[in-house]
Amino acid sequence: ATLTGQWDTLQTNAGRYTYQQNLWGAHSPGASGFQSSTLPDRILTSNTKSPKPATSVSWTTTYSWTGGPYQVKSYANAARNLHKLPLTQIKAIPSFWTWHYAAASANLVADVSYDLWLSPSASGSGADASSSFEIMVWLSTRGGAGPAGTRVGGMTYNGVKWGLWKGNVGTWVVYSFVAEREITRWSGDMLAFVNYLVKKQGLPRNHYLVQAQAGTEPFVGSATLVTEAY
């Protein structure tokens, strides 16, 4: 299946994930371009060393954007369909992700990142007025792409040093962990980043995890990003 519309979505992997085009910034001032996203017609099975084999999804996103160099144009992503729980009831958020750029222009400005959304209520949906906190984990940044806000700290996890930024987007606070180097094969517990914010930034543990996504945010340039398994 190939998605081309601004808000096209597709349920995949027996309803475990919703794949989203999400061209939310495509019409920002001066912006021009296109994006398409393709998912295969088969379910993959992970070969990770997890205790229980888990099915995974794969996808390919191709885009080309010009104008509005400081504005994110889209966030093509796979969102895990969740049972919304408060952080106090979550023991782990294990994830693996293997991806690569099949093509990338010299002027590419983009990131590849996880996006976790918190809300005071289980009725929250993420990326709207019901959101309280957004937690991003950047596995890649190219062309000088940077997160919102200012740097407020950092941590080392899974053998990688991560800088931490804090800012405001819309009505919520966004925290962004940015890896010191590009990571194209990731396996780890995303709860480690949440726990760091609880201890160091006072993140409230009674808020609910209402959405968990993984995808890419392009600013300008052209690329084809391939996720082999997520």
Short mmCIF file of C-alpha atoms in Angstrom, two decimals:
data_model
loop_
_atom_site.label_atom_id
_atom_site.label_comp_id
_atom_site.label_asym_id
_atom_site.label_seq_id
_atom_site.Cartn_x
_atom_site.Cartn_y
_atom_site.Cartn_z
CA ALA A 1 0.00 0.00 0.00
CA THR A 2 1.25 3.49 -0.87
CA LEU A 3 0.00 6.56 1.00
CA THR A 4 0.16 9.99 -0.67
CA GLY A 5 -2.51 12.15 1.01
CA GLN A 6 -1.70 14.65 3.73
CA TRP A 7 -3.47 12.71 6.50
CA ASP A 8 -3.53 9.18 5.01
CA THR A 9 -3.33 6.36 7.57
CA LEU A 10 -3.28 2.57 7.42
CA GLN A 11 -3.83 -0.04 10.09
CA THR A 12 -1.12 -2.67 9.83
CA ASN A 13 0.15 -5.79 11.56
CA ALA A 14 -3.27 -7.05 12.64
CA GLY A 15 -4.15 -3.66 14.12
CA ARG A 16 -1.05 -3.37 16.31
CA TYR A 17 0.13 -0.22 14.51
CA THR A 18 -1.30 2.74 12.64
CA TYR A 19 0.98 4.02 9.89
CA GLN A 20 0.56 7.76 9.31
CA GLN A 21 1.69 10.09 6.51
CA ASN A 22 1.15 13.11 8.78
CA LEU A 23 2.18 16.02 6.52
CA TRP A 24 1.29 18.44 9.30
CA GLY A 25 3.70 21.21 8.21
CA ALA A 26 3.41 20.78 4.44
CA HIS A 27 1.54 24.06 4.01
CA SER A 28 3.75 26.22 6.19
CA PRO A 29 4.77 29.59 4.63
CA GLY A 30 7.06 29.07 1.63
CA ALA A 31 6.96 25.28 1.85
CA SER A 32 6.67 23.14 -1.26
CA GLY A 33 7.20 19.46 -1.99
CA PHE A 34 5.81 15.97 -1.80
CA GLN A 35 5.96 12.78 0.23
CA SER A 36 4.78 9.21 -0.22
CA SER A 37 5.01 6.23 2.09
CA THR A 38 4.88 2.57 1.13
CA LEU A 39 4.23 -0.47 3.31
CA PRO A 40 4.79 -4.07 2.16
CA ASP A 41 1.94 -6.56 2.04
CA ARG A 42 3.52 -8.94 4.52
CA ILE A 43 4.26 -9.06 8.26
CA LEU A 44 7.84 -9.48 9.33
CA THR A 45 9.07 -11.39 12.36
CA SER A 46 11.90 -10.01 14.43
CA ASN A 47 15.16 -11.91 14.80
CA THR A 48 16.16 -10.02 17.93
CA LYS A 49 17.12 -11.82 21.11
CA SER A 50 13.99 -10.75 22.93
CA PRO A 51 12.45 -13.35 25.28
CA LYS A 52 9.37 -13.59 23.06
CA PRO A 53 9.60 -13.13 19.29
CA ALA A 54 7.62 -10.08 18.26
CA THR A 55 6.09 -9.23 14.94
CA SER A 56 7.38 -6.02 13.39
CA VAL A 57 6.52 -3.60 10.63
CA SER A 58 8.60 -2.14 7.82
CA TRP A 59 8.06 0.87 5.59
CA THR A 60 9.66 3.24 3.09
CA THR A 61 9.19 7.02 3.03
CA THR A 62 10.26 9.19 0.09
CA TYR A 63 10.07 12.98 0.17
CA SER A 64 11.40 16.20 -1.32
CA TRP A 65 10.84 19.54 0.42
CA THR A 66 11.91 23.13 -0.20
CA GLY A 67 11.23 26.43 1.57
CA GLY A 68 10.57 27.15 5.23
CA PRO A 69 13.99 25.83 6.28
CA TYR A 70 13.22 26.01 10.00
CA GLN A 71 9.81 24.32 9.73
CA VAL A 72 9.22 20.57 9.99
CA LYS A 73 7.11 19.46 7.03
CA SER A 74 5.91 16.04 8.15
CA TYR A 75 6.29 13.12 10.51
CA ALA A 76 5.74 9.86 8.61
CA ASN A 77 5.53 7.33 11.42
CA ALA A 78 4.32 4.04 12.81
CA ALA A 79 2.23 4.54 15.96
CA ARG A 80 1.83 1.63 18.35
CA ASN A 81 -1.83 1.22 19.30
CA LEU A 82 -1.68 1.34 23.09
CA HIS A 83 -3.60 0.44 26.19
CA LYS A 84 -3.25 3.87 27.80
CA LEU A 85 -1.67 3.54 31.23
CA PRO A 86 -0.18 5.92 33.80
CA LEU A 87 3.60 5.83 34.01
CA THR A 88 3.34 4.27 37.48
CA GLN A 89 1.93 1.10 35.88
CA ILE A 90 4.46 0.79 33.06
CA LYS A 91 7.38 -1.54 33.76
CA ALA A 92 9.18 -1.28 30.40
CA ILE A 93 8.80 0.10 26.86
CA PRO A 94 11.07 -2.21 24.85
CA SER A 95 11.70 -1.32 21.23
CA PHE A 96 13.96 -2.16 18.33
CA TRP A 97 14.34 -0.26 15.06
CA THR A 98 16.59 -0.93 12.07
CA TRP A 99 16.60 1.68 9.31
CA HIS A 100 18.80 3.37 6.68
CA TYR A 101 18.76 6.15 4.08
CA ALA A 102 18.55 4.55 0.64
CA ALA A 103 19.08 8.06 -0.77
CA ALA A 104 19.72 11.48 0.75
CA SER A 105 20.43 14.85 -0.87
CA ALA A 106 23.46 16.89 0.14
CA ASN A 107 21.21 19.61 1.56
CA LEU A 108 19.07 17.26 3.67
CA VAL A 109 17.93 18.67 7.02
CA ALA A 110 16.00 16.01 8.93
CA ASP A 111 15.80 13.87 12.04
CA VAL A 112 14.81 10.27 12.69
CA SER A 113 13.11 9.97 16.04
CA TYR A 114 10.77 8.38 18.53
CA ASP A 115 7.89 10.50 19.84
CA LEU A 116 6.12 9.64 23.12
CA TRP A 117 3.09 11.63 24.28
CA LEU A 118 1.79 12.09 27.81
CA SER A 119 -1.55 13.41 29.04
CA PRO A 120 -3.11 13.92 32.49
CA SER A 121 -5.98 11.68 31.36
CA ALA A 122 -6.36 8.39 29.52
CA SER A 123 -8.69 10.23 27.13
CA GLY A 124 -5.73 12.18 25.69
CA SER A 125 -4.66 11.43 22.13
CA GLY A 126 -1.29 13.13 21.66
CA ALA A 127 -0.21 16.21 19.68
CA ASP A 128 -3.20 18.30 20.72
CA ALA A 129 -4.48 20.42 23.59
CA SER A 130 -4.92 17.29 25.75
CA SER A 131 -1.15 16.71 25.73
CA SER A 132 0.99 17.64 28.71
CA PHE A 133 4.45 16.41 27.66
CA GLU A 134 6.12 15.24 24.47
CA ILE A 135 9.27 13.12 24.78
CA MET A 136 11.38 12.77 21.65
CA VAL A 137 14.39 10.49 21.23
CA TRP A 138 16.45 11.44 18.17
CA LEU A 139 18.48 8.59 16.68
CA SER A 140 19.69 10.81 13.84
CA THR A 141 20.05 14.46 12.98
CA ARG A 142 21.38 15.69 9.63
CA GLY A 143 22.08 19.10 8.15
CA GLY A 144 21.95 20.96 11.44
CA ALA A 145 18.43 19.90 12.43
CA GLY A 146 17.89 20.67 16.09
CA PRO A 147 15.15 20.24 18.69
CA ALA A 148 12.95 22.93 20.18
CA GLY A 149 14.11 24.86 23.22
CA THR A 150 17.46 24.94 24.99
CA ARG A 151 19.83 22.31 26.30
CA VAL A 152 19.19 21.43 29.95
CA GLY A 153 21.32 18.34 30.52
CA GLY A 154 22.16 14.91 29.21
CA MET A 155 22.63 11.25 30.04
CA THR A 156 24.41 8.11 28.90
CA TYR A 157 22.27 5.10 28.08
CA ASN A 158 22.92 1.94 26.10
CA GLY A 159 26.48 3.05 25.41
CA VAL A 160 25.36 6.32 23.82
CA LYS A 161 25.64 9.90 25.10
CA TRP A 162 22.39 11.88 24.76
CA GLY A 163 21.98 15.64 25.02
CA LEU A 164 18.67 16.82 26.49
CA TRP A 165 16.71 19.85 25.28
CA LYS A 166 13.56 21.40 26.79
CA GLY A 167 11.12 23.66 25.00
CA ASN A 168 7.47 24.48 24.42
CA VAL A 169 5.40 23.50 21.40
CA GLY A 170 1.73 24.36 21.30
CA THR A 171 0.32 23.92 24.80
CA TRP A 172 2.74 21.23 25.96
CA VAL A 173 6.35 20.87 27.10
CA VAL A 174 8.69 18.95 24.80
CA TYR A 175 11.84 17.14 25.94
CA SER A 176 14.23 15.92 23.25
CA PHE A 177 17.08 13.47 23.75
CA VAL A 178 19.57 13.72 20.86
CA ALA A 179 22.16 10.98 20.27
CA GLU A 180 25.77 12.09 19.85
CA ARG A 181 26.04 9.91 16.74
CA GLU A 182 23.65 8.47 14.19
CA ILE A 183 22.11 5.16 15.28
CA THR A 184 20.66 3.03 12.49
CA ARG A 185 20.16 -0.10 14.57
CA TRP A 186 18.56 0.52 17.94
CA SER A 187 17.40 -1.81 20.68
CA GLY A 188 16.56 -0.50 24.12
CA ASP A 189 13.98 0.37 26.77
CA MET A 190 12.37 3.75 26.05
CA LEU A 191 11.28 3.90 29.69
CA ALA A 192 14.90 4.76 30.58
CA PHE A 193 14.42 8.20 29.04
CA VAL A 194 11.12 8.70 30.85
CA ASN A 195 12.64 7.69 34.18
CA TYR A 196 15.49 10.16 33.70
CA LEU A 197 12.95 12.96 33.24
CA VAL A 198 11.04 11.85 36.33
CA LYS A 199 14.23 12.01 38.44
CA LYS A 200 15.92 15.06 36.91
CA GLN A 201 13.12 17.20 35.48
CA GLY A 202 10.17 16.44 37.75
CA LEU A 203 8.09 14.70 35.09
CA PRO A 204 4.83 13.63 36.80
CA ARG A 205 4.52 9.85 37.05
CA ASN A 206 0.72 9.99 37.31
CA HIS A 207 0.39 11.15 33.69
CA TYR A 208 -0.66 8.65 31.03
CA LEU A 209 1.33 7.41 28.05
CA VAL A 210 -1.25 7.99 25.29
CA GLN A 211 0.79 7.62 22.11
CA ALA A 212 4.14 6.10 21.04
CA GLN A 213 5.49 6.72 17.54
CA ALA A 214 8.64 6.27 15.48
CA GLY A 215 9.33 8.14 12.26
CA THR A 216 11.17 10.96 10.51
CA GLU A 217 10.85 14.75 10.47
CA PRO A 218 12.21 16.44 7.31
CA PHE A 219 12.81 20.19 7.17
CA VAL A 220 14.26 20.57 3.66
CA GLY A 221 15.93 18.30 1.11
CA SER A 222 15.17 14.96 -0.50
CA ALA A 223 15.53 11.45 0.85
CA THR A 224 14.26 7.89 0.87
CA LEU A 225 14.25 6.39 4.33
CA VAL A 226 13.80 2.64 4.68
CA THR A 227 12.76 0.92 7.91
CA GLU A 228 13.68 -2.74 7.64
CA ALA A 229 12.08 -3.66 10.96
CA TYR A 230 10.41 -1.79 13.80
#
